[in-house]
PDB file of C-alpha atoms in Angstrom:
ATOM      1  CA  UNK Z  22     -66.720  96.083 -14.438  1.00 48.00           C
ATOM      2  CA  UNK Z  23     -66.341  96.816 -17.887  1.00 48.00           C
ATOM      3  CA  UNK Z  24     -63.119  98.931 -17.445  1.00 52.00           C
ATOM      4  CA  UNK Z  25     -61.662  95.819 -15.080  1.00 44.00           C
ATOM      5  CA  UNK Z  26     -62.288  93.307 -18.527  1.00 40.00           C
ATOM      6  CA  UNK Z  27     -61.145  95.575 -20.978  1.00 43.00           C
ATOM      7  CA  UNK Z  28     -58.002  96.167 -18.959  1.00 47.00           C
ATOM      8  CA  UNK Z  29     -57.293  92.310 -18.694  1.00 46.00           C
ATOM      9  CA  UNK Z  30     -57.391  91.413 -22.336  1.00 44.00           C
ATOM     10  CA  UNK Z  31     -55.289  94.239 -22.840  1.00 42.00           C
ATOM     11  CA  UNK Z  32     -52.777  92.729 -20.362  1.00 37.00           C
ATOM     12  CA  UNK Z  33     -53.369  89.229 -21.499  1.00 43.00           C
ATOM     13  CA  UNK Z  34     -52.895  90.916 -25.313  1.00 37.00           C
ATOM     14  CA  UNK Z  35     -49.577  92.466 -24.397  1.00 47.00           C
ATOM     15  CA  UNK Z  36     -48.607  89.708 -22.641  1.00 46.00           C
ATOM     16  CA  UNK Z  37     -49.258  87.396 -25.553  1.00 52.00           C
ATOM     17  CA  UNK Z  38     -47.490  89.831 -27.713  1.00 54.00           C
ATOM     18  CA  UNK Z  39     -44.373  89.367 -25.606  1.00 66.00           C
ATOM     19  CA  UNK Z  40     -44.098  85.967 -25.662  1.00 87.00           C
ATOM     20  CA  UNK Z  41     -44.819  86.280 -29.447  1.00 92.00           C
ATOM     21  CA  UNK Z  42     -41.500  88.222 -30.216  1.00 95.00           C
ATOM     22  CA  UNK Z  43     -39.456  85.246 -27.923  1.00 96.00           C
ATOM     23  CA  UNK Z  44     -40.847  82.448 -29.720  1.00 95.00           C
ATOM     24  CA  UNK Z  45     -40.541  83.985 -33.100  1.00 96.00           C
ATOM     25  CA  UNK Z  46     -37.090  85.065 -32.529  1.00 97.00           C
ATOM     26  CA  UNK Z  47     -36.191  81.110 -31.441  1.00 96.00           C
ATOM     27  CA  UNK Z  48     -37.842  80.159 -34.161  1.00 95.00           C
ATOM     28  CA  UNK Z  49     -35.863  82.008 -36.841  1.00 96.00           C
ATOM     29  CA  UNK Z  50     -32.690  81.527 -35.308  1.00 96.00           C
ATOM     30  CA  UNK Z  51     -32.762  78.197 -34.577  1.00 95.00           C
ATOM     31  CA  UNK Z  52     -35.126  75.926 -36.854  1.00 93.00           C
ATOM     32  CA  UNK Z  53     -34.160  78.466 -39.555  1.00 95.00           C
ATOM     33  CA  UNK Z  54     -30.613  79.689 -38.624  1.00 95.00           C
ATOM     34  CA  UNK Z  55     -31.738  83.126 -39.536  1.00 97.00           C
ATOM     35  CA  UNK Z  56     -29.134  85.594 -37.283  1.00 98.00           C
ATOM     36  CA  UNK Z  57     -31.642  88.107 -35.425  1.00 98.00           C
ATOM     37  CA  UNK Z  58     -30.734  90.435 -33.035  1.00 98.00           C
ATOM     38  CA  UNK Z  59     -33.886  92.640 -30.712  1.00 98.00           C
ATOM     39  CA  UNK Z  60     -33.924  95.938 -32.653  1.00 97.00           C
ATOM     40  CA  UNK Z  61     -34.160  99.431 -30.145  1.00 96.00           C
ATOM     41  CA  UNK Z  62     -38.035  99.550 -30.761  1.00 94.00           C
ATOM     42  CA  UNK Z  63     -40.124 102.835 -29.520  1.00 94.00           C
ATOM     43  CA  UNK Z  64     -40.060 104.954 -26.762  1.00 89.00           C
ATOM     44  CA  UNK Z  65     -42.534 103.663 -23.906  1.00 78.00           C
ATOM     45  CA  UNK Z  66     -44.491 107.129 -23.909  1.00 67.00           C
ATOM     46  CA  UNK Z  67     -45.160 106.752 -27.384  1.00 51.00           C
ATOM     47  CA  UNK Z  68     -48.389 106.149 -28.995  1.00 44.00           C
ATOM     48  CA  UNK Z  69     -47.763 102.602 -31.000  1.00 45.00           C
ATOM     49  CA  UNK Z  70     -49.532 104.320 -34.411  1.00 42.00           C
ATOM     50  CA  UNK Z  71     -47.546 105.721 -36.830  1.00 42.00           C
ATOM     51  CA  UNK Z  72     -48.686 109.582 -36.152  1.00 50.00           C
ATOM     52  CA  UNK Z  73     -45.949 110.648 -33.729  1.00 68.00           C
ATOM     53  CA  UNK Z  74     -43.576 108.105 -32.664  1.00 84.00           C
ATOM     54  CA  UNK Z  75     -40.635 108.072 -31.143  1.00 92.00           C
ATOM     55  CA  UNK Z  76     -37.897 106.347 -31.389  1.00 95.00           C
ATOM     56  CA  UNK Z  77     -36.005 104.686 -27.985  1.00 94.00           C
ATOM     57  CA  UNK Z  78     -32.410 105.312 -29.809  1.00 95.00           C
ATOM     58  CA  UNK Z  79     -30.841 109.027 -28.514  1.00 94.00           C
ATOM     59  CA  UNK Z  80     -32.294 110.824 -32.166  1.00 94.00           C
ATOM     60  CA  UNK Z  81     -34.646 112.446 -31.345  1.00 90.00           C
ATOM     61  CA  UNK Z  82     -35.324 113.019 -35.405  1.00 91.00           C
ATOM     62  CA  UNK Z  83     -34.957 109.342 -35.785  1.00 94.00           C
ATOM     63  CA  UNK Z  84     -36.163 108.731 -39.807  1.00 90.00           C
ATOM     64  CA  UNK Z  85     -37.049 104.867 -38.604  1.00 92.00           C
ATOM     65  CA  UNK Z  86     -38.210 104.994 -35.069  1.00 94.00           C
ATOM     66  CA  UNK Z  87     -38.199 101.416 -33.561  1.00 94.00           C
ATOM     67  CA  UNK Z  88     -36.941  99.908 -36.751  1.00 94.00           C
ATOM     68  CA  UNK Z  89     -33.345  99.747 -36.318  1.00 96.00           C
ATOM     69  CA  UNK Z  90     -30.793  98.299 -34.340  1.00 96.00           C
ATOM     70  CA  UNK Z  91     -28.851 100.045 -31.671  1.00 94.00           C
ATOM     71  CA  UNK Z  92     -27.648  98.106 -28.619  1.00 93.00           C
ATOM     72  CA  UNK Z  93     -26.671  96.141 -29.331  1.00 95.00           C
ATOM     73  CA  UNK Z  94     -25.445  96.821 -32.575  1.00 96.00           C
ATOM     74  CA  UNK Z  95     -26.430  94.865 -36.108  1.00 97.00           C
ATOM     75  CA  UNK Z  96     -22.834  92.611 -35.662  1.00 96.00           C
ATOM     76  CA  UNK Z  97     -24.453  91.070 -32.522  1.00 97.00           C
ATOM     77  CA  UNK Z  98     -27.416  89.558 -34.648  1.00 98.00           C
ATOM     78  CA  UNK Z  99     -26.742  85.500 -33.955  1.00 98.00           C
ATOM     79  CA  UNK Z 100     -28.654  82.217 -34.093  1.00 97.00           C
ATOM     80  CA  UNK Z 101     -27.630  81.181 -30.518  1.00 98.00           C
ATOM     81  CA  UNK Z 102     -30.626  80.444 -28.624  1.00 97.00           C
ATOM     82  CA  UNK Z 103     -29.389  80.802 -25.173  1.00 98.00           C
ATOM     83  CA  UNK Z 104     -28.062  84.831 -26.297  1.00 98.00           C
ATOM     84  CA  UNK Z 105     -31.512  85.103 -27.828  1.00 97.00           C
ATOM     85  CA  UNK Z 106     -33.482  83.898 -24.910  1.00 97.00           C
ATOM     86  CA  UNK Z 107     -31.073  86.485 -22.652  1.00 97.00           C
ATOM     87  CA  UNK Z 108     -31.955  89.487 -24.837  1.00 97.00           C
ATOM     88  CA  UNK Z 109     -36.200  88.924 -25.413  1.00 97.00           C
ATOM     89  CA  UNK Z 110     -36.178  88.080 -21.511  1.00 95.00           C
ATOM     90  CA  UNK Z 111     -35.173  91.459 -20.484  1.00 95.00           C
ATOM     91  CA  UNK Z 112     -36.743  92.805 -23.142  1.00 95.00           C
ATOM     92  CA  UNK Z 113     -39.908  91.253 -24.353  1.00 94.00           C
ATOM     93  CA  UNK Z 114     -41.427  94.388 -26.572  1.00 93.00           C
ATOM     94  CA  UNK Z 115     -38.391  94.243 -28.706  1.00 96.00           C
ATOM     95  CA  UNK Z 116     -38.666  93.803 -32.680  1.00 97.00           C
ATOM     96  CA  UNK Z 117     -37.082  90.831 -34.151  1.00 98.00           C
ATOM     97  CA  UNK Z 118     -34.252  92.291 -36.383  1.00 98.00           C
ATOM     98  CA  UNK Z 119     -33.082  90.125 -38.967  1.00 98.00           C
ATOM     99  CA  UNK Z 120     -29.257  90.257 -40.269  1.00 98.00           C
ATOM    100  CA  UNK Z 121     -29.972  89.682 -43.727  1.00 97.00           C
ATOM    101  CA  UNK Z 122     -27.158  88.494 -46.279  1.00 95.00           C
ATOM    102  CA  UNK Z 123     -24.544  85.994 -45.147  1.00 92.00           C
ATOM    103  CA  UNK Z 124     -26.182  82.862 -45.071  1.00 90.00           C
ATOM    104  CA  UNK Z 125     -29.794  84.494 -44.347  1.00 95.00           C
ATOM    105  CA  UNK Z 126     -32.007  85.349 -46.253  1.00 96.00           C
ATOM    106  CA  UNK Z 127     -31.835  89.181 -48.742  1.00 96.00           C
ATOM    107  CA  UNK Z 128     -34.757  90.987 -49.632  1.00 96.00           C
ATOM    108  CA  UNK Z 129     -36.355  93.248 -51.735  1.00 94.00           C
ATOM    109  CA  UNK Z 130     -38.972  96.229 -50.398  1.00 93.00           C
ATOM    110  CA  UNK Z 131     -41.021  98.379 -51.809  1.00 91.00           C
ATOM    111  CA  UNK Z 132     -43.677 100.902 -51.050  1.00 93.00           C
ATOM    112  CA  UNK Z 133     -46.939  98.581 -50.250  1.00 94.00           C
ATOM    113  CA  UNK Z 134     -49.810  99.516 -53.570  1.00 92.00           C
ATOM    114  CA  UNK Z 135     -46.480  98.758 -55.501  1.00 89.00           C
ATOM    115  CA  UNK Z 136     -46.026  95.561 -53.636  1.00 90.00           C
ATOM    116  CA  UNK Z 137     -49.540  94.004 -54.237  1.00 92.00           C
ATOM    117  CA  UNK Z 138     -49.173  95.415 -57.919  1.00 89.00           C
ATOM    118  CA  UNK Z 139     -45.734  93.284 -57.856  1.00 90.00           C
ATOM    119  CA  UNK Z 140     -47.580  90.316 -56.549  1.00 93.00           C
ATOM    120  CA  UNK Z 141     -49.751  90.040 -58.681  1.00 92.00           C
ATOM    121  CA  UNK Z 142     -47.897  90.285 -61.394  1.00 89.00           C
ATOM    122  CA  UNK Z 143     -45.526  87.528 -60.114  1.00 91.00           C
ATOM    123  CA  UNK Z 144     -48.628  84.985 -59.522  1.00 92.00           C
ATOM    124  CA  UNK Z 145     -49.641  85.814 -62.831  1.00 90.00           C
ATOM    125  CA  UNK Z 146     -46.223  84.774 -64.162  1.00 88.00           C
ATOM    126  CA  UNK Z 147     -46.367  81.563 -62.045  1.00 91.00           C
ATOM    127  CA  UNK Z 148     -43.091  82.220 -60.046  1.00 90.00           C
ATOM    128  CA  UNK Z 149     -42.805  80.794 -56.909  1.00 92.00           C
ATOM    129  CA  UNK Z 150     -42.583  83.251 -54.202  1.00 94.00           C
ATOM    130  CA  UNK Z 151     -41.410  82.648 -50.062  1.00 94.00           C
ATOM    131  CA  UNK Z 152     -42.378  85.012 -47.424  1.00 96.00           C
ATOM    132  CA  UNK Z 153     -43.656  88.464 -47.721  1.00 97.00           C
ATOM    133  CA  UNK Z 154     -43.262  90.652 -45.174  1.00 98.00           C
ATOM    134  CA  UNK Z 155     -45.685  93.784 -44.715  1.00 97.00           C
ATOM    135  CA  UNK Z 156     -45.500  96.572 -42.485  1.00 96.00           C
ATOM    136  CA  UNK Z 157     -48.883  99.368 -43.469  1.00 95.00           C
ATOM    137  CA  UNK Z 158     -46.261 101.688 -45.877  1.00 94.00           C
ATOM    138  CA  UNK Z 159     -43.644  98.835 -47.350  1.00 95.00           C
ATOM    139  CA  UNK Z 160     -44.077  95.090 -48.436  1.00 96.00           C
ATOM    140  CA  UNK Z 161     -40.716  93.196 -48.293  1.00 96.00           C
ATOM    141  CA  UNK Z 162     -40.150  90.126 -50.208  1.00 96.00           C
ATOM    142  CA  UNK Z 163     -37.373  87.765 -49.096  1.00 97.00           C
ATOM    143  CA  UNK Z 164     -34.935  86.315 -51.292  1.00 96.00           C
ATOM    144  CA  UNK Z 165     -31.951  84.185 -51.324  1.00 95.00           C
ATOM    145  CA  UNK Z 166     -29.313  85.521 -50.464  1.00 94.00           C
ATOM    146  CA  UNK Z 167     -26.987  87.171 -53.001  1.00 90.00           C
ATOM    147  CA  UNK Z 168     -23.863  89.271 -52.718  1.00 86.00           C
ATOM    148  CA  UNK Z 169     -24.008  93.272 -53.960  1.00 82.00           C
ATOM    149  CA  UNK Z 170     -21.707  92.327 -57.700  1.00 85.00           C
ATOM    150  CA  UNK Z 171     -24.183  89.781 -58.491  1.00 83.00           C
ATOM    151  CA  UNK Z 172     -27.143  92.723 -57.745  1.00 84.00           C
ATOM    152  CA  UNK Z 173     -25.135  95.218 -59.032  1.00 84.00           C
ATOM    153  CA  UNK Z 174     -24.862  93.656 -62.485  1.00 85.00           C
ATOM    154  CA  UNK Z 175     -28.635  92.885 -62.061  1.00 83.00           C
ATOM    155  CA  UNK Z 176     -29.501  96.179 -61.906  1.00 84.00           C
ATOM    156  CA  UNK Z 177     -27.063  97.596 -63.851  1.00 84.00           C
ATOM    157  CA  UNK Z 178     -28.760  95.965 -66.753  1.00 83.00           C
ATOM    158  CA  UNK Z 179     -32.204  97.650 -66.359  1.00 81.00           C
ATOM    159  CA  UNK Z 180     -32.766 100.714 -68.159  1.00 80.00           C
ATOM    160  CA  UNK Z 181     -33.739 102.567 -64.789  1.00 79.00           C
ATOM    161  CA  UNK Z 182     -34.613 101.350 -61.229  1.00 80.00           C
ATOM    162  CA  UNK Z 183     -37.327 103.731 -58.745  1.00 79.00           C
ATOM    163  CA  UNK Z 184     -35.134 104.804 -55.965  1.00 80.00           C
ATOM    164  CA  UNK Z 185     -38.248 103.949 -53.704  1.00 84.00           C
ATOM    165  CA  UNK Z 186     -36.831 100.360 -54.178  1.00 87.00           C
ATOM    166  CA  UNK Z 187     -34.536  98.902 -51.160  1.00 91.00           C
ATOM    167  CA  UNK Z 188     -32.311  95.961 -51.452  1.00 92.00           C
ATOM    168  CA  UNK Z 189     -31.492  94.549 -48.267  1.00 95.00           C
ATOM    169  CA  UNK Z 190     -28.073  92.524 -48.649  1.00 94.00           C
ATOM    170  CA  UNK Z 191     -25.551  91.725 -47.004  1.00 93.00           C
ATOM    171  CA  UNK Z 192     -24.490  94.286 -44.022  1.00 94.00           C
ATOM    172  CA  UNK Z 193     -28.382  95.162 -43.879  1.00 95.00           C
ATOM    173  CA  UNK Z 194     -31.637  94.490 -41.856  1.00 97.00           C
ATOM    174  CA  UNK Z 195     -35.339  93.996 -41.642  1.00 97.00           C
ATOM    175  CA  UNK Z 196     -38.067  93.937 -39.322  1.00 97.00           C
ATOM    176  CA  UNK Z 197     -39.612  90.055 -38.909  1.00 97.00           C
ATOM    177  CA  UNK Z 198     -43.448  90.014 -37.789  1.00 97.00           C
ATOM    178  CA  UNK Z 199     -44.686  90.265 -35.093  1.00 96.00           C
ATOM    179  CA  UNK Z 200     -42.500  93.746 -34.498  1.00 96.00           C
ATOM    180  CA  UNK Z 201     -43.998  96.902 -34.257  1.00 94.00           C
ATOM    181  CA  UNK Z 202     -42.235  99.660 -35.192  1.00 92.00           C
ATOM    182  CA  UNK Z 203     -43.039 103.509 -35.992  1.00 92.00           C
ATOM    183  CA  UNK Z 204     -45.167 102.615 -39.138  1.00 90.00           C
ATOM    184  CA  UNK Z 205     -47.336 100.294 -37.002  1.00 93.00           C
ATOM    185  CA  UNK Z 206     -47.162  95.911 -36.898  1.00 95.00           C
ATOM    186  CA  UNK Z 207     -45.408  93.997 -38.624  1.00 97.00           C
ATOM    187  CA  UNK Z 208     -46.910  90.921 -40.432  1.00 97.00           C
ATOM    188  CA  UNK Z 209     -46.427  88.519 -42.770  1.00 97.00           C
ATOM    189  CA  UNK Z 210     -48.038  89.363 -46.319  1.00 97.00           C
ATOM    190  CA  UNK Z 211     -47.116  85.444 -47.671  1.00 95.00           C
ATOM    191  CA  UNK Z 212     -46.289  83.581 -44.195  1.00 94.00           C
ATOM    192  CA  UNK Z 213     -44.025  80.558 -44.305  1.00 90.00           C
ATOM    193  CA  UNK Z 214     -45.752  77.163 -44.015  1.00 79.00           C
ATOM    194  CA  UNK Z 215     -47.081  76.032 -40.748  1.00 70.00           C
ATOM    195  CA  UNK Z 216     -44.638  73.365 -39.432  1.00 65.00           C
ATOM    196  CA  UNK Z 217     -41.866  73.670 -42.391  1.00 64.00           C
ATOM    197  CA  UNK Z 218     -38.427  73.658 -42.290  1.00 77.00           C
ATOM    198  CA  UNK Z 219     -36.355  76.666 -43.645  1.00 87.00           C
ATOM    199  CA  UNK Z 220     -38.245  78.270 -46.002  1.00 93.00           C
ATOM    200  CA  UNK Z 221     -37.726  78.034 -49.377  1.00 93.00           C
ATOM    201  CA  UNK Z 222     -36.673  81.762 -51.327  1.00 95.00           C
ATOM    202  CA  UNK Z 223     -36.754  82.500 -54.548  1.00 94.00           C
ATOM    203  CA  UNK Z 224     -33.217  84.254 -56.557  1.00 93.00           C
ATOM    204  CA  UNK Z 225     -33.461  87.560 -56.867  1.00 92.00           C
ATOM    205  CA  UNK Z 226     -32.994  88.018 -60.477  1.00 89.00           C
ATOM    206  CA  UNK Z 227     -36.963  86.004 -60.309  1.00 88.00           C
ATOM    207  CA  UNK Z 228     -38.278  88.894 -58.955  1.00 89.00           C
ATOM    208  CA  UNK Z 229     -36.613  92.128 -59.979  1.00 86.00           C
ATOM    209  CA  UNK Z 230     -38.312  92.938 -63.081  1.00 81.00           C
ATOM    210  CA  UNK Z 231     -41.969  92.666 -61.786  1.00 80.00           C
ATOM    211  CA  UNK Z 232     -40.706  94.813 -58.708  1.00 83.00           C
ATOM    212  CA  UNK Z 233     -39.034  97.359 -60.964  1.00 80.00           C
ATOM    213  CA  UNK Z 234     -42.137  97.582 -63.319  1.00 77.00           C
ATOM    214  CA  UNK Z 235     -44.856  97.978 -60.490  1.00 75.00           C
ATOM    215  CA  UNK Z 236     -42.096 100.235 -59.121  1.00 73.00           C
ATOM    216  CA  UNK Z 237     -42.247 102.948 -62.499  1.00 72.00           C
ATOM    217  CA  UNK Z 238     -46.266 101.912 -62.884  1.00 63.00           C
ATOM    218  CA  UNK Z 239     -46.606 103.688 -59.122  1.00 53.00           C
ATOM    219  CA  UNK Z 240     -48.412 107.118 -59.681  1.00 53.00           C
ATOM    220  CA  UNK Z 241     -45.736 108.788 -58.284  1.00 48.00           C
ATOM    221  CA  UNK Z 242     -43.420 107.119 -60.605  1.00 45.00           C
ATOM    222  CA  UNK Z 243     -41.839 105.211 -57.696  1.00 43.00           C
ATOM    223  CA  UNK Z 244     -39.865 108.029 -56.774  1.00 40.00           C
ATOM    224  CA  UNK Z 245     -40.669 108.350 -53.342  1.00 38.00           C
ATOM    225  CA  UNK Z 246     -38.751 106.588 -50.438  1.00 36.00           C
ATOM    226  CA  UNK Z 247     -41.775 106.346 -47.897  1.00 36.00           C
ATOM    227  CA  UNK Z 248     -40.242 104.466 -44.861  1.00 34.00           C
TER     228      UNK Z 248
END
């Protein structure tokens, strides 16, 4: 009897989850006009932890299993609902990709002890801050969107910048919760407000300096790119 329950929350929980990835993909396309796309998400004999996953893409070395587009490709991401609703229904374990740059939102990552260093220091400062997104080895925070001479001046200014930084900008992605992906969920860190319209995101240029410093402050000097 026991076996019989636990297998019907599990179904119930996966079928929850499904829906989960639909509605959040309608909702960021269109009440937030965020282009998304379903990324190529993990093999369906692999484990969902992140010891040993495999990607569904034909690599079998894959360096971000489940957290990438494939097909279709990142130039498909869109905000039409009927496309959206088409892709999720046929394939409701799917991440939500989003198409950052353009019109959507950028963002910045960084490896997660480094991202709740960087948040702190940014509440302490009193900036404002929009959604964080968290996966169990990177935070993600998003920003407005900006175009790669605006960063590149940006950056070009600082004295060095931790390669385990990653701006995602125009021509780039991310992983929206609730996507799971070889690293394990996705969730939000700072969630947008219940109910709200677009979110709000702060420039880039207000949160670059905490992110480099808790960047170098890492212990191993912020070198590393874990995924």
């Amino acid at each position: 009897m026991r076996e019989i329950l636990g297998r019907r929350r599990r179904l119930r929980f996966r079928r929850k989850g499904r829906t989960a990835r639909l509605d959040a993909a309608v909702t960021f396309a269109v009440e937030w006009d965020w282009p998304v796309l379903p990324g190529v998400g993990l093999s369906s004999t692999t484990t969902r932890t992140t010891a040993g996953a495999v990607c569904a893409c034909p690599d079998p070395a894959c360096a971000v299993p489940g957290a990438h587009p494939y097909d279709p490709g990142l130039l498909a991401a869109t905000t039409d609902e009927r496309m959206i609703r088409w892709w999720w229904t046929r394939r409701p374990e799917a991440p939500v990709v989003l198409a950052t740059g353009g019109r959507a939102p950028c963002a910045v990552s960084l490896p997660a002890a480094a991202g709740a260093r960087a948040l702190d220091a940014l509440d302490a400062m009193g900036i404002r801050l929009g959604p964080v997104v968290a996966t169990p080895t990177r935070w993600s925070i998003l920003v407005a969107p900006y175009g790669l001479e605006r960063l590149g001046e940006l950056l070009h200014a600082k004295d060095s910048v931790p390669s385990s930084l990653r701006f995602h900008g125009e021509g780039g992605y991310l992983l929206l919760p609730p996507s799971v992906a070889g690293t394990g969920r996705v969730c939000w860190q700072r969630a947008p407000l219940a109910g709200s319209a677009r979110p709000w995101l702060p420039d880039v240029e207000a949160v670059v300096d905490a992110l480099v410093e808790a960047s170098t402050s890492a212990p191993d000097g912020g070198s590393r790119l874990a995924y």
